[in-house]
Amino acid sequence: MGVASPLAAYLLVAALLFAIGLAGALTRRNAILVLIGIELMLNAANLNFIAFWRYGPHPEALTGMMFAIFSIAVAAAEAAVGLGLVIAIYRYAKTTDLDQMNRMKG
Amino acid sequence: MSVVFYGIAALTVAGGLAAVLLKNTVHCALAVAVAFAGLALLFLSLDAQFVGFAQILVYVGAVAILIVFAILLTRGAEPVTGGVFSKSWLVGLVIAAGVFAVLGWAVLQSAHALPLVTAAPAVTVQDIGVALVGRYVLPLEIVALLLTAATIGAVIVALHEKERTR
């Protein structure tokens, strides 16, 4: 299938990565693998920002690039806190299996 | 689109797929590092050098290492019993496929309205630095505060509490 615009090709790659990350976050049992899926989704969004910045009408305004830079910084903070939480839960429950974390199930 | 783009895109998607599908958790962490590196190459191919190298530094350098540390600290490298996928994996797969179908449909439907090849934007690292301490200085300070708080918070959350050891 011939995609005329290079932007469409980048957007399709980003959509595919987002779907892969979402599938990983929704189907894996290990909490760390769920975090990996979330990281993939964040990166797919970053790819969209950069692609729109590159092919947008005003790349010299740097809007999309700034959004991607701040998004990378926030994602790093999120990864640190998320993995810290996983380690804390592992210490408490002795497992990272999400199917066994049913303590709050009604 | 060039052969280079297809190669990098295939590498990135293959890394992502391997990260989600592989059985061994350590292999998943290595595969996601490959996906991060592929994304950095995609950023470089989009003339975003600064973001591409920041991606390598932050993701391949820091986040991937952090994930490996977390896997080893939680003994996630040991073989799991009863499959690596959740009981409700089919629902998750259907949701992800639906999301991809909607996104792909939207991109393909609007492909004719998207811009064609444009000249590479002449943006230097100096421009980014001036913008960061000029127009975007308040977000920069907030991100600095967030990173400090997140680092302290992660250490406190993961800290071993001696008095409540069971």
Coordinates of C-alpha atoms in Angstrom, one line a residue:
Chain A
M1 CA 0.0 0.0 0.0
G2 CA 1.6 3.2 -1.1
V3 CA 1.3 5.9 1.6
A4 CA 1.7 9.3 -0.1
S5 CA 2.8 11.3 2.9
P6 CA 5.8 10.3 5.1
L7 CA 3.9 11.6 8.0
A8 CA 1.3 9.0 7.6
A9 CA 3.9 6.2 7.6
Y10 CA 5.3 7.6 10.9
L11 CA 1.8 7.8 12.4
L12 CA 1.1 4.2 11.4
V13 CA 4.3 3.0 13.0
A14 CA 3.4 5.0 16.2
A15 CA -0.2 3.5 16.1
L16 CA 1.2 0.0 15.8
L17 CA 3.7 0.6 18.7
F18 CA 0.9 2.0 20.8
A19 CA -1.3 -1.0 20.1
I20 CA 1.6 -3.4 21.0
G21 CA 2.2 -1.5 24.3
L22 CA -1.5 -1.5 25.1
A23 CA -1.7 -5.3 24.4
G24 CA 1.3 -5.8 26.6
A25 CA -0.1 -3.7 29.4
L26 CA -3.5 -5.5 29.3
T27 CA -2.4 -9.1 28.8
R28 CA 0.9 -9.7 30.8
R29 CA 0.8 -11.0 34.3
N30 CA 4.1 -9.6 35.5
A31 CA 3.8 -6.0 36.8
I32 CA 7.2 -5.0 35.3
L33 CA 6.0 -6.2 31.9
V34 CA 2.9 -4.0 32.3
L35 CA 5.2 -1.0 33.0
I36 CA 7.2 -1.9 29.9
G37 CA 4.0 -1.8 27.9
I38 CA 3.1 1.6 29.3
E39 CA 6.6 2.9 28.4
L40 CA 6.1 1.7 24.8
M41 CA 2.8 3.6 24.7
L42 CA 4.5 6.8 25.9
N43 CA 7.2 6.4 23.3
A44 CA 4.6 6.0 20.6
A45 CA 3.0 9.2 21.6
N46 CA 6.5 10.9 21.6
L47 CA 7.0 9.6 18.0
N48 CA 3.7 11.3 17.0
F49 CA 4.8 14.6 18.6
I50 CA 8.1 14.6 16.8
A51 CA 6.5 13.5 13.4
F52 CA 4.0 16.3 13.6
W53 CA 6.7 18.8 14.6
R54 CA 8.8 17.7 11.6
Y55 CA 6.0 17.9 9.0
G56 CA 3.9 20.6 10.7
P57 CA 3.6 24.2 9.3
H58 CA 5.9 25.9 11.9
P59 CA 8.7 23.6 13.0
E60 CA 10.8 26.7 14.1
A61 CA 8.3 27.2 16.9
L62 CA 9.6 24.0 18.5
T63 CA 6.2 23.2 20.1
G64 CA 6.1 19.5 19.4
M65 CA 9.8 19.0 20.2
M66 CA 9.4 20.7 23.6
F67 CA 6.4 18.5 24.3
A68 CA 8.4 15.4 23.5
I69 CA 11.4 16.6 25.7
F70 CA 9.1 17.2 28.7
S71 CA 7.3 14.0 28.0
I72 CA 10.6 12.0 28.1
A73 CA 11.4 13.7 31.5
V74 CA 8.0 12.9 33.0
A75 CA 8.2 9.3 31.7
A76 CA 11.6 8.9 33.4
A77 CA 10.0 10.0 36.7
E78 CA 7.1 7.7 36.1
A79 CA 9.3 4.7 35.4
A80 CA 11.3 5.4 38.6
V81 CA 8.2 5.6 40.8
G82 CA 6.5 2.7 39.1
L83 CA 9.4 0.3 39.5
G84 CA 9.8 1.5 43.1
L85 CA 6.2 0.6 43.7
V86 CA 6.6 -2.8 42.1
I87 CA 9.6 -3.5 44.4
A88 CA 7.6 -2.4 47.4
I89 CA 4.7 -4.6 46.5
Y90 CA 7.0 -7.5 45.9
R91 CA 8.5 -7.1 49.3
Y92 CA 5.0 -7.1 50.8
A93 CA 3.3 -9.8 48.7
K94 CA 6.4 -11.8 47.6
T95 CA 5.1 -11.7 44.0
T96 CA 4.8 -9.5 41.0
D97 CA 2.0 -11.6 39.5
L98 CA -0.9 -9.2 39.0
D99 CA -3.5 -12.0 39.0
Q100 CA -2.6 -12.8 42.6
M101 CA -2.9 -9.2 43.7
N102 CA -6.7 -9.5 44.4
R103 CA -6.6 -8.2 48.0
M104 CA -8.9 -5.2 47.1
K105 CA -11.3 -7.3 45.0
G106 CA -14.9 -6.9 46.3
Chain B
M1 CA 9.6 6.3 2.0
S2 CA 13.1 5.1 1.9
V3 CA 14.5 1.6 2.7
V4 CA 16.2 3.1 5.8
F5 CA 12.8 4.1 7.3
Y6 CA 11.3 0.6 6.7
G7 CA 14.3 -1.0 8.2
I8 CA 14.2 1.1 11.4
A9 CA 10.4 0.8 11.7
A10 CA 10.7 -3.0 11.3
L11 CA 13.4 -3.1 14.0
T12 CA 11.3 -0.9 16.4
V13 CA 8.1 -2.9 15.9
A14 CA 10.0 -6.2 16.2
G15 CA 11.6 -5.0 19.5
G16 CA 8.2 -4.0 20.8
L17 CA 6.6 -7.3 19.8
A18 CA 9.4 -9.3 21.4
A19 CA 9.1 -7.2 24.6
V20 CA 5.4 -8.1 24.9
L21 CA 5.5 -11.7 23.7
L22 CA 8.8 -13.3 25.1
K23 CA 8.6 -15.6 28.0
N24 CA 11.8 -14.7 29.8
T25 CA 11.4 -11.4 31.6
V26 CA 15.1 -10.4 31.1
H27 CA 14.8 -11.0 27.4
C28 CA 11.7 -8.7 27.4
A29 CA 13.8 -6.0 29.0
L30 CA 16.5 -6.4 26.4
A31 CA 13.9 -6.4 23.6
V32 CA 12.4 -3.2 24.9
A33 CA 15.9 -1.6 24.9
V34 CA 16.0 -2.5 21.2
A35 CA 12.7 -0.8 20.6
F36 CA 13.8 2.3 22.5
A37 CA 17.0 2.4 20.3
G38 CA 14.9 2.0 17.2
L39 CA 12.7 4.9 18.3
A40 CA 15.8 7.0 18.8
L41 CA 16.8 6.2 15.2
L42 CA 13.3 7.2 14.1
F43 CA 13.7 10.6 15.9
L44 CA 17.1 11.0 14.2
S45 CA 15.5 10.3 10.8
L46 CA 13.0 13.0 11.6
D47 CA 15.8 15.6 12.0
A48 CA 15.3 15.8 15.7
Q49 CA 18.8 15.1 16.8
F50 CA 18.5 16.5 20.3
V51 CA 15.4 14.4 21.1
G52 CA 17.0 11.3 19.5
F53 CA 20.1 11.5 21.7
A54 CA 18.1 12.4 24.8
Q55 CA 16.0 9.2 24.0
I56 CA 19.2 7.1 23.9
L57 CA 20.5 8.7 27.2
V58 CA 17.2 8.5 29.1
Y59 CA 15.6 5.3 27.8
V60 CA 18.4 3.0 26.6
G61 CA 20.7 4.3 29.3
A62 CA 18.5 4.7 32.3
V63 CA 15.0 3.3 32.0
A64 CA 16.1 0.0 30.5
I65 CA 18.8 -0.5 33.2
L66 CA 16.2 0.4 35.8
I67 CA 13.8 -2.2 34.4
V68 CA 16.6 -4.9 34.6
F69 CA 17.4 -3.9 38.2
A70 CA 13.7 -4.2 39.1
I71 CA 13.4 -7.6 37.4
L72 CA 16.5 -8.9 39.3
L73 CA 15.4 -7.4 42.6
T74 CA 11.9 -9.1 42.3
R75 CA 13.3 -12.4 41.1
G76 CA 11.3 -11.9 37.9
A77 CA 13.9 -13.8 36.0
E78 CA 12.8 -17.1 37.5
P79 CA 10.5 -19.2 35.3
V80 CA 6.8 -18.5 36.0
T81 CA 4.2 -21.1 36.6
G82 CA 0.9 -21.0 34.7
G83 CA 1.8 -18.9 31.7
V84 CA 3.0 -15.4 31.3
F85 CA -0.4 -14.0 30.1
S86 CA -3.3 -12.9 32.3
K87 CA -6.5 -14.9 32.5
S88 CA -8.3 -12.1 30.6
W89 CA -5.7 -11.9 27.8
L90 CA -8.3 -12.2 25.0
V91 CA -10.2 -9.1 26.2
G92 CA -6.9 -7.1 26.3
L93 CA -5.9 -8.4 22.8
V94 CA -9.3 -7.4 21.4
I95 CA -9.1 -3.9 23.0
A96 CA -5.6 -3.4 21.6
A97 CA -6.6 -4.6 18.1
G98 CA -9.6 -2.3 18.2
V99 CA -7.5 0.7 19.2
F100 CA -5.0 0.0 16.4
A101 CA -7.9 -0.5 13.9
V102 CA -9.4 2.9 14.8
L103 CA -6.0 4.7 14.8
G104 CA -4.9 3.1 11.5
W105 CA -8.3 3.9 9.9
A106 CA -8.1 7.5 11.0
V107 CA -4.5 7.9 9.7
L108 CA -5.3 6.3 6.3
Q109 CA -8.6 8.3 5.9
S110 CA -6.7 11.5 6.5
A111 CA -3.6 10.6 4.5
H112 CA -4.5 12.7 1.6
A113 CA -4.7 15.8 3.8
L114 CA -1.3 15.3 5.4
P115 CA 1.6 17.4 4.2
L116 CA 4.1 15.9 1.7
V117 CA 7.8 16.1 2.0
T118 CA 9.0 19.4 3.4
A119 CA 12.4 20.9 3.8
A120 CA 14.3 19.8 7.0
P121 CA 13.8 22.4 9.7
A122 CA 16.9 24.3 10.6
V123 CA 16.8 24.0 14.3
T124 CA 20.0 23.9 16.3
V125 CA 20.6 22.8 19.9
Q126 CA 21.2 26.4 20.7
D127 CA 17.6 27.2 19.6
I128 CA 16.3 24.5 21.9
G129 CA 18.4 25.8 24.8
V130 CA 17.2 29.4 24.3
A131 CA 13.6 28.2 24.1
L132 CA 14.0 26.1 27.2
V133 CA 15.3 29.0 29.4
G134 CA 13.1 31.5 27.6
R135 CA 9.5 30.7 26.6
Y136 CA 9.5 27.2 28.4
V137 CA 11.3 28.2 31.6
L138 CA 8.3 27.6 33.9
P139 CA 7.6 24.0 32.6
L140 CA 11.4 23.4 32.9
E141 CA 11.4 24.4 36.5
I142 CA 8.2 22.3 37.2
V143 CA 9.9 19.2 35.5
A144 CA 13.0 19.8 37.7
L145 CA 10.8 19.8 40.8
L146 CA 8.9 16.8 39.6
L147 CA 12.1 14.8 38.9
T148 CA 13.4 15.7 42.4
A149 CA 10.2 14.7 44.1
A150 CA 9.9 11.5 42.0
T151 CA 13.5 10.4 42.8
I152 CA 13.0 11.0 46.6
G153 CA 9.6 9.3 46.4
A154 CA 10.9 6.3 44.6
V155 CA 13.7 5.9 47.1
I156 CA 11.2 6.2 50.1
V157 CA 8.7 3.8 48.5
A158 CA 11.3 1.1 47.8
L159 CA 13.2 1.7 51.1
H160 CA 13.4 -1.3 53.3
E161 CA 11.5 -0.6 56.5
K162 CA 13.5 -2.4 59.2
E163 CA 11.0 -2.1 62.1
R164 CA 8.1 -3.6 60.1
T165 CA 10.0 -6.6 58.7
R166 CA 7.8 -9.7 58.7

